[in-house]
């Protein structure tokens, strides 16, 4: 099967097309040293994009809410040192202007997929939008959220399956692999898989990451942390460097079996 989707240019990287891209980084940017170390390691291991939360939408209001604007300089410094594009979640339309020169793509998180006011604002922005699936959104509702962006004039869309809420409580979410295969058939947009939120357990992430690639995903959005046990958010689902390195060694072999390749910088 020929693998192809509309390529979306994100800074210096391409998501979609025929190659498989890995976007990696911490759940939250916590400090210059944490983000710098993570970014340089994931780049060395083959990631072509960086992720990192600045404004966090936490279920518990007492939980770490992200460094917010305080992290803008950290991100700019690390991005220029490492030379990789950066994606981060936008939680409030009022932050769009300030984030424009920090991010190369705006991430719409699962909790905001239904925030149509935010989607309408982002539709007017000339940057790619990484649109996560709402954790209780049907496939159809996810596609309609993408339509808000298209209708408003922004078709630089990257879809991201990150797991849905089901009756199963053994895992944080149920990763919907069907949705990846279906999105590849029914939309022209690249589809990333987020096995970190999709499983909520670091020990399950590599298997689900490989499964997502086999199902046709265009790449991964994956949480990696230098010291997951002490992460300020989502440490339990973040890979440490050795585990990420092992996955990065396995992925090309799986892709080659499917006549695909990892993206190069
Ligand atoms: C994240 O990527 O860190 C995040 C908060 O994801 P989601 O919106 O899928 O929960
Ligand atoms: Mn997270």
PDB file of C-alpha atoms and ligand atoms in Angstrom:
ATOM      1  CA  UNK A   1       0.000   0.000   0.000  1.00  0.00           C
ATOM      2  CA  UNK A   2       1.407   3.369  -0.952  1.00  0.00           C
ATOM      3  CA  UNK A   3       1.622   5.606   2.068  1.00  0.00           C
ATOM      4  CA  UNK A   4       0.943   9.244   1.502  1.00  0.00           C
ATOM      5  CA  UNK A   5      -0.801  12.212   2.991  1.00  0.00           C
ATOM      6  CA  UNK A   6      -0.796  15.915   2.364  1.00  0.00           C
ATOM      7  CA  UNK A   7       2.561  17.108   3.709  1.00  0.00           C
ATOM      8  CA  UNK A   8       2.345  19.877   6.288  1.00  0.00           C
ATOM      9  CA  UNK A   9       5.424  22.014   6.745  1.00  0.00           C
ATOM     10  CA  UNK A  10       6.150  22.750  10.400  1.00  0.00           C
ATOM     11  CA  UNK A  11       9.140  25.040  10.669  1.00  0.00           C
ATOM     12  CA  UNK A  12      12.036  23.152   9.111  1.00  0.00           C
ATOM     13  CA  UNK A  13      10.274  19.741   9.280  1.00  0.00           C
ATOM     14  CA  UNK A  14       7.595  18.049   7.215  1.00  0.00           C
ATOM     15  CA  UNK A  15       4.792  16.042   8.780  1.00  0.00           C
ATOM     16  CA  UNK A  16       3.019  13.724   6.339  1.00  0.00           C
ATOM     17  CA  UNK A  17       4.118  12.814   2.859  1.00  0.00           C
ATOM     18  CA  UNK A  18       5.735   9.406   2.872  1.00  0.00           C
ATOM     19  CA  UNK A  19       8.119   9.549   5.833  1.00  0.00           C
ATOM     20  CA  UNK A  20       7.444   8.813   9.514  1.00  0.00           C
ATOM     21  CA  UNK A  21       8.204  11.706  11.875  1.00  0.00           C
ATOM     22  CA  UNK A  22       8.821  11.651  15.614  1.00  0.00           C
ATOM     23  CA  UNK A  23       7.899  14.648  17.745  1.00  0.00           C
ATOM     24  CA  UNK A  24       9.277  14.140  21.219  1.00  0.00           C
ATOM     25  CA  UNK A  25       9.845  16.059  24.427  1.00  0.00           C
ATOM     26  CA  UNK A  26       8.568  16.499  27.930  1.00  0.00           C
ATOM     27  CA  UNK A  27       4.921  16.834  28.873  1.00  0.00           C
ATOM     28  CA  UNK A  28       5.822  20.243  30.361  1.00  0.00           C
ATOM     29  CA  UNK A  29       8.806  22.497  29.895  1.00  0.00           C
ATOM     30  CA  UNK A  30      10.082  22.658  33.492  1.00  0.00           C
ATOM     31  CA  UNK A  31      13.436  24.451  33.320  1.00  0.00           C
ATOM     32  CA  UNK A  32      16.164  25.400  30.861  1.00  0.00           C
ATOM     33  CA  UNK A  33      18.298  22.408  31.839  1.00  0.00           C
ATOM     34  CA  UNK A  34      15.424  19.883  31.647  1.00  0.00           C
ATOM     35  CA  UNK A  35      14.246  21.109  28.233  1.00  0.00           C
ATOM     36  CA  UNK A  36      17.753  21.532  26.829  1.00  0.00           C
ATOM     37  CA  UNK A  37      18.823  18.036  27.878  1.00  0.00           C
ATOM     38  CA  UNK A  38      15.636  16.423  26.559  1.00  0.00           C
ATOM     39  CA  UNK A  39      15.736  18.307  23.266  1.00  0.00           C
ATOM     40  CA  UNK A  40      19.350  17.469  22.535  1.00  0.00           C
ATOM     41  CA  UNK A  41      18.892  13.795  23.416  1.00  0.00           C
ATOM     42  CA  UNK A  42      15.742  13.287  21.337  1.00  0.00           C
ATOM     43  CA  UNK A  43      17.343  15.057  18.394  1.00  0.00           C
ATOM     44  CA  UNK A  44      20.422  12.857  18.650  1.00  0.00           C
ATOM     45  CA  UNK A  45      18.156   9.816  18.651  1.00  0.00           C
ATOM     46  CA  UNK A  46      16.294  10.896  15.494  1.00  0.00           C
ATOM     47  CA  UNK A  47      13.356  13.109  16.489  1.00  0.00           C
ATOM     48  CA  UNK A  48      12.565  15.777  13.900  1.00  0.00           C
ATOM     49  CA  UNK A  49      10.351  17.918  16.116  1.00  0.00           C
ATOM     50  CA  UNK A  50      10.056  18.982  19.746  1.00  0.00           C
ATOM     51  CA  UNK A  51       7.015  19.002  21.999  1.00  0.00           C
ATOM     52  CA  UNK A  52       6.656  20.647  25.412  1.00  0.00           C
ATOM     53  CA  UNK A  53       3.731  22.084  27.348  1.00  0.00           C
ATOM     54  CA  UNK A  54       3.840  25.743  28.413  1.00  0.00           C
ATOM     55  CA  UNK A  55       0.223  26.330  29.426  1.00  0.00           C
ATOM     56  CA  UNK A  56      -1.115  23.110  30.894  1.00  0.00           C
ATOM     57  CA  UNK A  57      -4.783  22.188  31.191  1.00  0.00           C
ATOM     58  CA  UNK A  58      -4.686  20.109  34.354  1.00  0.00           C
ATOM     59  CA  UNK A  59      -7.710  18.274  35.690  1.00  0.00           C
ATOM     60  CA  UNK A  60      -6.647  19.147  39.256  1.00  0.00           C
ATOM     61  CA  UNK A  61      -6.409  22.927  39.797  1.00  0.00           C
ATOM     62  CA  UNK A  62      -3.707  22.440  42.439  1.00  0.00           C
ATOM     63  CA  UNK A  63      -1.457  20.555  39.979  1.00  0.00           C
ATOM     64  CA  UNK A  64       1.462  22.261  38.163  1.00  0.00           C
ATOM     65  CA  UNK A  65      -0.097  24.538  35.551  1.00  0.00           C
ATOM     66  CA  UNK A  66       2.997  24.967  33.361  1.00  0.00           C
ATOM     67  CA  UNK A  67       5.580  27.764  33.326  1.00  0.00           C
ATOM     68  CA  UNK A  68       3.514  29.755  30.830  1.00  0.00           C
ATOM     69  CA  UNK A  69       5.198  32.905  29.518  1.00  0.00           C
ATOM     70  CA  UNK A  70       8.165  32.316  31.822  1.00  0.00           C
ATOM     71  CA  UNK A  71       9.196  29.466  29.519  1.00  0.00           C
ATOM     72  CA  UNK A  72       9.122  31.438  26.263  1.00  0.00           C
ATOM     73  CA  UNK A  73      12.812  32.389  26.503  1.00  0.00           C
ATOM     74  CA  UNK A  74      13.767  28.819  27.475  1.00  0.00           C
ATOM     75  CA  UNK A  75      12.036  27.497  24.376  1.00  0.00           C
ATOM     76  CA  UNK A  76      13.553  30.090  22.059  1.00  0.00           C
ATOM     77  CA  UNK A  77      17.042  29.368  23.403  1.00  0.00           C
ATOM     78  CA  UNK A  78      16.726  25.585  23.100  1.00  0.00           C
ATOM     79  CA  UNK A  79      15.080  25.727  19.683  1.00  0.00           C
ATOM     80  CA  UNK A  80      17.928  27.772  18.292  1.00  0.00           C
ATOM     81  CA  UNK A  81      20.568  25.550  19.902  1.00  0.00           C
ATOM     82  CA  UNK A  82      19.005  22.295  18.734  1.00  0.00           C
ATOM     83  CA  UNK A  83      17.510  23.497  15.458  1.00  0.00           C
ATOM     84  CA  UNK A  84      14.219  21.638  15.674  1.00  0.00           C
ATOM     85  CA  UNK A  85      10.688  23.010  15.309  1.00  0.00           C
ATOM     86  CA  UNK A  86       8.459  23.153  18.377  1.00  0.00           C
ATOM     87  CA  UNK A  87       4.787  22.432  19.031  1.00  0.00           C
ATOM     88  CA  UNK A  88       2.912  23.440  22.166  1.00  0.00           C
ATOM     89  CA  UNK A  89      -0.664  23.584  23.327  1.00  0.00           C
ATOM     90  CA  UNK A  90      -2.698  26.749  23.038  1.00  0.00           C
ATOM     91  CA  UNK A  91      -5.305  26.895  25.787  1.00  0.00           C
ATOM     92  CA  UNK A  92      -6.757  30.370  25.359  1.00  0.00           C
ATOM     93  CA  UNK A  93      -7.315  32.487  22.219  1.00  0.00           C
ATOM     94  CA  UNK A  94      -5.761  35.458  24.079  1.00  0.00           C
ATOM     95  CA  UNK A  95      -2.394  33.657  24.042  1.00  0.00           C
ATOM     96  CA  UNK A  96      -2.220  33.252  20.247  1.00  0.00           C
ATOM     97  CA  UNK A  97      -0.382  36.511  19.540  1.00  0.00           C
ATOM     98  CA  UNK A  98       2.266  35.950  22.195  1.00  0.00           C
ATOM     99  CA  UNK A  99       2.863  32.329  21.196  1.00  0.00           C
ATOM    100  CA  UNK A 100       3.265  33.060  17.485  1.00  0.00           C
ATOM    101  CA  UNK A 101       7.021  33.560  17.652  1.00  0.00           C
ATOM    102  CA  UNK A 102       7.574  30.651  20.059  1.00  0.00           C
ATOM    103  CA  UNK A 103       5.741  27.769  18.381  1.00  0.00           C
ATOM    104  CA  UNK A 104       5.984  26.373  14.864  1.00  0.00           C
ATOM    105  CA  UNK A 105       2.589  24.677  15.244  1.00  0.00           C
ATOM    106  CA  UNK A 106      -0.250  25.163  17.699  1.00  0.00           C
ATOM    107  CA  UNK A 107      -1.489  22.081  19.512  1.00  0.00           C
ATOM    108  CA  UNK A 108      -5.203  21.942  20.305  1.00  0.00           C
ATOM    109  CA  UNK A 109      -5.469  19.610  23.261  1.00  0.00           C
ATOM    110  CA  UNK A 110      -8.022  16.935  23.899  1.00  0.00           C
ATOM    111  CA  UNK A 111      -9.919  19.109  26.381  1.00  0.00           C
ATOM    112  CA  UNK A 112     -10.199  21.920  23.834  1.00  0.00           C
ATOM    113  CA  UNK A 113     -11.150  20.002  20.706  1.00  0.00           C
ATOM    114  CA  UNK A 114     -14.728  21.167  21.252  1.00  0.00           C
ATOM    115  CA  UNK A 115     -13.696  24.779  21.936  1.00  0.00           C
ATOM    116  CA  UNK A 116     -15.085  26.162  18.690  1.00  0.00           C
ATOM    117  CA  UNK A 117     -14.235  29.765  19.616  1.00  0.00           C
ATOM    118  CA  UNK A 118     -10.573  28.714  19.861  1.00  0.00           C
ATOM    119  CA  UNK A 119     -10.764  26.759  16.604  1.00  0.00           C
ATOM    120  CA  UNK A 120     -12.295  29.764  14.812  1.00  0.00           C
ATOM    121  CA  UNK A 121      -9.435  31.985  15.999  1.00  0.00           C
ATOM    122  CA  UNK A 122      -6.816  29.413  14.971  1.00  0.00           C
ATOM    123  CA  UNK A 123      -8.451  29.122  11.563  1.00  0.00           C
ATOM    124  CA  UNK A 124      -7.213  32.640  10.873  1.00  0.00           C
ATOM    125  CA  UNK A 125      -3.605  31.921  11.831  1.00  0.00           C
ATOM    126  CA  UNK A 126      -0.916  31.039   9.286  1.00  0.00           C
ATOM    127  CA  UNK A 127       0.592  28.156  11.276  1.00  0.00           C
ATOM    128  CA  UNK A 128      -0.144  24.437  11.285  1.00  0.00           C
ATOM    129  CA  UNK A 129      -2.600  23.135  13.867  1.00  0.00           C
ATOM    130  CA  UNK A 130      -2.038  19.813  15.574  1.00  0.00           C
ATOM    131  CA  UNK A 131      -5.607  18.827  16.385  1.00  0.00           C
ATOM    132  CA  UNK A 132      -5.893  16.227  19.099  1.00  0.00           C
ATOM    133  CA  UNK A 133      -8.998  14.120  19.351  1.00  0.00           C
ATOM    134  CA  UNK A 134     -11.239  14.909  22.322  1.00  0.00           C
ATOM    135  CA  UNK A 135     -11.158  12.022  24.775  1.00  0.00           C
ATOM    136  CA  UNK A 136     -14.915  11.658  24.496  1.00  0.00           C
ATOM    137  CA  UNK A 137     -15.214  12.730  20.872  1.00  0.00           C
ATOM    138  CA  UNK A 138     -16.485  10.407  18.195  1.00  0.00           C
ATOM    139  CA  UNK A 139     -14.484  10.122  14.998  1.00  0.00           C
ATOM    140  CA  UNK A 140     -17.127  12.251  13.273  1.00  0.00           C
ATOM    141  CA  UNK A 141     -16.904  15.012  15.910  1.00  0.00           C
ATOM    142  CA  UNK A 142     -13.113  15.070  15.489  1.00  0.00           C
ATOM    143  CA  UNK A 143     -13.489  15.471  11.717  1.00  0.00           C
ATOM    144  CA  UNK A 144     -16.032  18.274  12.245  1.00  0.00           C
ATOM    145  CA  UNK A 145     -13.560  20.061  14.534  1.00  0.00           C
ATOM    146  CA  UNK A 146     -11.074  19.906  11.630  1.00  0.00           C
ATOM    147  CA  UNK A 147     -13.799  21.345   9.393  1.00  0.00           C
ATOM    148  CA  UNK A 148     -13.948  24.443  11.632  1.00  0.00           C
ATOM    149  CA  UNK A 149     -10.296  25.091  10.788  1.00  0.00           C
ATOM    150  CA  UNK A 150     -10.776  24.409   7.078  1.00  0.00           C
ATOM    151  CA  UNK A 151     -13.902  26.557   6.862  1.00  0.00           C
ATOM    152  CA  UNK A 152     -12.060  29.435   8.515  1.00  0.00           C
ATOM    153  CA  UNK A 153      -9.197  29.184   6.012  1.00  0.00           C
ATOM    154  CA  UNK A 154      -6.550  27.016   7.677  1.00  0.00           C
ATOM    155  CA  UNK A 155      -6.016  23.609   6.104  1.00  0.00           C
ATOM    156  CA  UNK A 156      -2.538  23.085   7.574  1.00  0.00           C
ATOM    157  CA  UNK A 157      -3.955  20.380   9.823  1.00  0.00           C
ATOM    158  CA  UNK A 158      -2.228  17.497  11.565  1.00  0.00           C
ATOM    159  CA  UNK A 159      -4.585  15.092  13.313  1.00  0.00           C
ATOM    160  CA  UNK A 160      -3.530  13.350  16.516  1.00  0.00           C
ATOM    161  CA  UNK A 161      -5.160  10.303  18.092  1.00  0.00           C
ATOM    162  CA  UNK A 162      -4.438  10.340  21.850  1.00  0.00           C
ATOM    163  CA  UNK A 163      -6.837   7.798  23.260  1.00  0.00           C
ATOM    164  CA  UNK A 164     -10.455   7.951  24.301  1.00  0.00           C
ATOM    165  CA  UNK A 165     -12.381   7.338  27.502  1.00  0.00           C
ATOM    166  CA  UNK A 166     -14.059   3.943  27.608  1.00  0.00           C
ATOM    167  CA  UNK A 167     -15.336   1.585  30.329  1.00  0.00           C
ATOM    168  CA  UNK A 168     -11.740   0.336  30.730  1.00  0.00           C
ATOM    169  CA  UNK A 169      -9.966   1.760  33.768  1.00  0.00           C
ATOM    170  CA  UNK A 170      -6.786  -0.352  33.696  1.00  0.00           C
ATOM    171  CA  UNK A 171      -5.233   2.234  31.386  1.00  0.00           C
ATOM    172  CA  UNK A 172      -5.590   6.027  31.430  1.00  0.00           C
ATOM    173  CA  UNK A 173      -7.268   5.985  28.020  1.00  0.00           C
ATOM    174  CA  UNK A 174      -8.078   3.423  25.363  1.00  0.00           C
ATOM    175  CA  UNK A 175      -5.888   4.072  22.340  1.00  0.00           C
ATOM    176  CA  UNK A 176      -8.162   3.906  19.288  1.00  0.00           C
ATOM    177  CA  UNK A 177      -6.065   2.345  16.591  1.00  0.00           C
ATOM    178  CA  UNK A 178      -9.148   2.085  14.373  1.00  0.00           C
ATOM    179  CA  UNK A 179      -9.265   5.863  14.242  1.00  0.00           C
ATOM    180  CA  UNK A 180      -5.766   6.020  12.788  1.00  0.00           C
ATOM    181  CA  UNK A 181      -6.516   3.614   9.969  1.00  0.00           C
ATOM    182  CA  UNK A 182      -9.850   5.370   9.331  1.00  0.00           C
ATOM    183  CA  UNK A 183      -8.385   8.888   9.352  1.00  0.00           C
ATOM    184  CA  UNK A 184      -5.773   7.748   6.833  1.00  0.00           C
ATOM    185  CA  UNK A 185      -8.552   6.552   4.529  1.00  0.00           C
ATOM    186  CA  UNK A 186     -10.976   9.402   5.001  1.00  0.00           C
ATOM    187  CA  UNK A 187      -8.855  12.550   5.230  1.00  0.00           C
ATOM    188  CA  UNK A 188      -5.881  13.947   3.346  1.00  0.00           C
ATOM    189  CA  UNK A 189      -4.255  15.095   6.591  1.00  0.00           C
ATOM    190  CA  UNK A 190      -1.261  13.537   8.323  1.00  0.00           C
ATOM    191  CA  UNK A 191      -2.131  11.602  11.463  1.00  0.00           C
ATOM    192  CA  UNK A 192       0.152  11.448  14.480  1.00  0.00           C
ATOM    193  CA  UNK A 193      -0.247   8.936  17.288  1.00  0.00           C
ATOM    194  CA  UNK A 194       0.230   9.908  20.935  1.00  0.00           C
ATOM    195  CA  UNK A 195       0.900   6.623  22.728  1.00  0.00           C
ATOM    196  CA  UNK A 196       1.850   8.500  25.918  1.00  0.00           C
ATOM    197  CA  UNK A 197      -1.622   9.854  26.676  1.00  0.00           C
ATOM    198  CA  UNK A 198      -3.138   6.928  24.768  1.00  0.00           C
ATOM    199  CA  UNK A 199      -1.933   4.475  27.388  1.00  0.00           C
ATOM    200  CA  UNK A 200      -0.907   6.539  30.423  1.00  0.00           C
ATOM    201  CA  UNK A 201       1.822   4.020  31.254  1.00  0.00           C
ATOM    202  CA  UNK A 202       5.427   4.253  30.078  1.00  0.00           C
ATOM    203  CA  UNK A 203       5.732   0.452  29.997  1.00  0.00           C
ATOM    204  CA  UNK A 204       2.956   0.254  27.368  1.00  0.00           C
ATOM    205  CA  UNK A 205       4.143   3.143  25.202  1.00  0.00           C
ATOM    206  CA  UNK A 206       6.696   1.356  22.940  1.00  0.00           C
ATOM    207  CA  UNK A 207       4.287  -1.433  21.950  1.00  0.00           C
ATOM    208  CA  UNK A 208       1.476   0.984  21.156  1.00  0.00           C
ATOM    209  CA  UNK A 209       3.842   3.323  19.306  1.00  0.00           C
ATOM    210  CA  UNK A 210       4.878   0.462  17.013  1.00  0.00           C
ATOM    211  CA  UNK A 211       1.265  -0.632  16.574  1.00  0.00           C
ATOM    212  CA  UNK A 212       0.282   2.904  15.563  1.00  0.00           C
ATOM    213  CA  UNK A 213       3.023   2.951  12.937  1.00  0.00           C
ATOM    214  CA  UNK A 214       1.817  -0.396  11.616  1.00  0.00           C
ATOM    215  CA  UNK A 215      -1.722   1.006  11.403  1.00  0.00           C
ATOM    216  CA  UNK A 216      -0.496   3.783   9.119  1.00  0.00           C
ATOM    217  CA  UNK A 217       0.233   6.738  11.397  1.00  0.00           C
ATOM    218  CA  UNK A 218       2.478   9.425   9.908  1.00  0.00           C
ATOM    219  CA  UNK A 219       4.418   9.756  13.123  1.00  0.00           C
ATOM    220  CA  UNK A 220       4.399  10.016  16.883  1.00  0.00           C
ATOM    221  CA  UNK A 221       3.912  12.711  19.480  1.00  0.00           C
ATOM    222  CA  UNK A 222       5.651  11.188  22.442  1.00  0.00           C
ATOM    223  CA  UNK A 223       6.590  12.253  25.975  1.00  0.00           C
ATOM    224  CA  UNK A 224      10.239  11.857  26.981  1.00  0.00           C
ATOM    225  CA  UNK A 225      11.802  13.103  30.225  1.00  0.00           C
ATOM    226  CA  UNK A 226      15.352  12.917  31.644  1.00  0.00           C
ATOM    227  CA  UNK A 227      13.984  11.758  35.012  1.00  0.00           C
ATOM    228  CA  UNK A 228      10.352  10.628  34.656  1.00  0.00           C
ATOM    229  CA  UNK A 229       9.965   9.843  38.368  1.00  0.00           C
ATOM    230  CA  UNK A 230      10.450  13.524  39.161  1.00  0.00           C
ATOM    231  CA  UNK A 231       8.550  15.070  36.249  1.00  0.00           C
ATOM    232  CA  UNK A 232       6.112  17.859  37.161  1.00  0.00           C
ATOM    233  CA  UNK A 233       3.436  16.350  34.894  1.00  0.00           C
ATOM    234  CA  UNK A 234       2.755  12.968  33.292  1.00  0.00           C
ATOM    235  CA  UNK A 235       5.996  11.344  34.491  1.00  0.00           C
ATOM    236  CA  UNK A 236       4.314   7.939  34.748  1.00  0.00           C
ATOM    237  CA  UNK A 237       3.765   7.874  30.987  1.00  0.00           C
ATOM    238  CA  UNK A 238       7.030   9.540  29.933  1.00  0.00           C
ATOM    239  CA  UNK A 239       9.863   7.497  28.466  1.00  0.00           C
ATOM    240  CA  UNK A 240      13.362   7.843  29.850  1.00  0.00           C
ATOM    241  CA  UNK A 241      16.185   8.248  27.322  1.00  0.00           C
ATOM    242  CA  UNK A 242      17.236   4.555  27.154  1.00  0.00           C
ATOM    243  CA  UNK A 243      13.658   3.400  26.501  1.00  0.00           C
ATOM    244  CA  UNK A 244      13.167   6.086  23.862  1.00  0.00           C
ATOM    245  CA  UNK A 245      16.476   5.076  22.276  1.00  0.00           C
ATOM    246  CA  UNK A 246      15.344   1.449  22.104  1.00  0.00           C
ATOM    247  CA  UNK A 247      12.071   2.425  20.418  1.00  0.00           C
ATOM    248  CA  UNK A 248      13.955   4.622  17.952  1.00  0.00           C
ATOM    249  CA  UNK A 249      16.099   1.609  17.087  1.00  0.00           C
ATOM    250  CA  UNK A 250      13.084  -0.644  16.485  1.00  0.00           C
ATOM    251  CA  UNK A 251      10.929   1.776  14.530  1.00  0.00           C
ATOM    252  CA  UNK A 252      12.950   1.893  11.278  1.00  0.00           C
ATOM    253  CA  UNK A 253      12.921  -1.924  11.065  1.00  0.00           C
ATOM    254  CA  UNK A 254       9.130  -2.007  11.307  1.00  0.00           C
ATOM    255  CA  UNK A 255       8.797   0.830   8.797  1.00  0.00           C
ATOM    256  CA  UNK A 256      11.104  -0.887   6.316  1.00  0.00           C
ATOM    257  CA  UNK A 257       8.897  -3.976   6.419  1.00  0.00           C
ATOM    258  CA  UNK A 258       6.100  -1.660   5.281  1.00  0.00           C
ATOM    259  CA  UNK A 259       8.235   0.053   2.602  1.00  0.00           C
ATOM    260  CA  UNK A 260       8.436   3.215   4.649  1.00  0.00           C
ATOM    261  CA  UNK A 261      11.225   5.275   6.168  1.00  0.00           C
ATOM    262  CA  UNK A 262      11.870   7.540   9.097  1.00  0.00           C
ATOM    263  CA  UNK A 263      11.987  11.233   8.245  1.00  0.00           C
ATOM    264  CA  UNK A 264      15.425  12.775   8.093  1.00  0.00           C
ATOM    265  CA  UNK A 265      16.171  16.369   8.936  1.00  0.00           C
TER     266      UNK A 265
HETATM  267  C1  LIG B   1      -0.234  16.897  26.219  1.00  0.00           C
HETATM  268  O1  LIG B   1       0.075  16.646  25.042  1.00  0.00           O
HETATM  269  O2  LIG B   1       0.605  17.063  27.135  1.00  0.00           O
HETATM  270  C2  LIG B   1      -1.666  16.900  26.587  1.00  0.00           C
HETATM  271  C3  LIG B   1      -2.124  17.594  27.621  1.00  0.00           C
HETATM  272  O3  LIG B   1      -2.401  16.113  25.810  1.00  0.00           O
HETATM  273  P1  LIG B   1      -3.987  15.867  25.732  1.00  0.00           P
HETATM  274  O4  LIG B   1      -4.601  17.169  25.338  1.00  0.00           O
HETATM  275  O5  LIG B   1      -4.090  14.811  24.689  1.00  0.00           O
HETATM  276  O6  LIG B   1      -4.440  15.380  27.085  1.00  0.00           O
HETATM  277 MN1  LIG B   2       1.128  15.215  29.020  1.00  0.00          MN
END
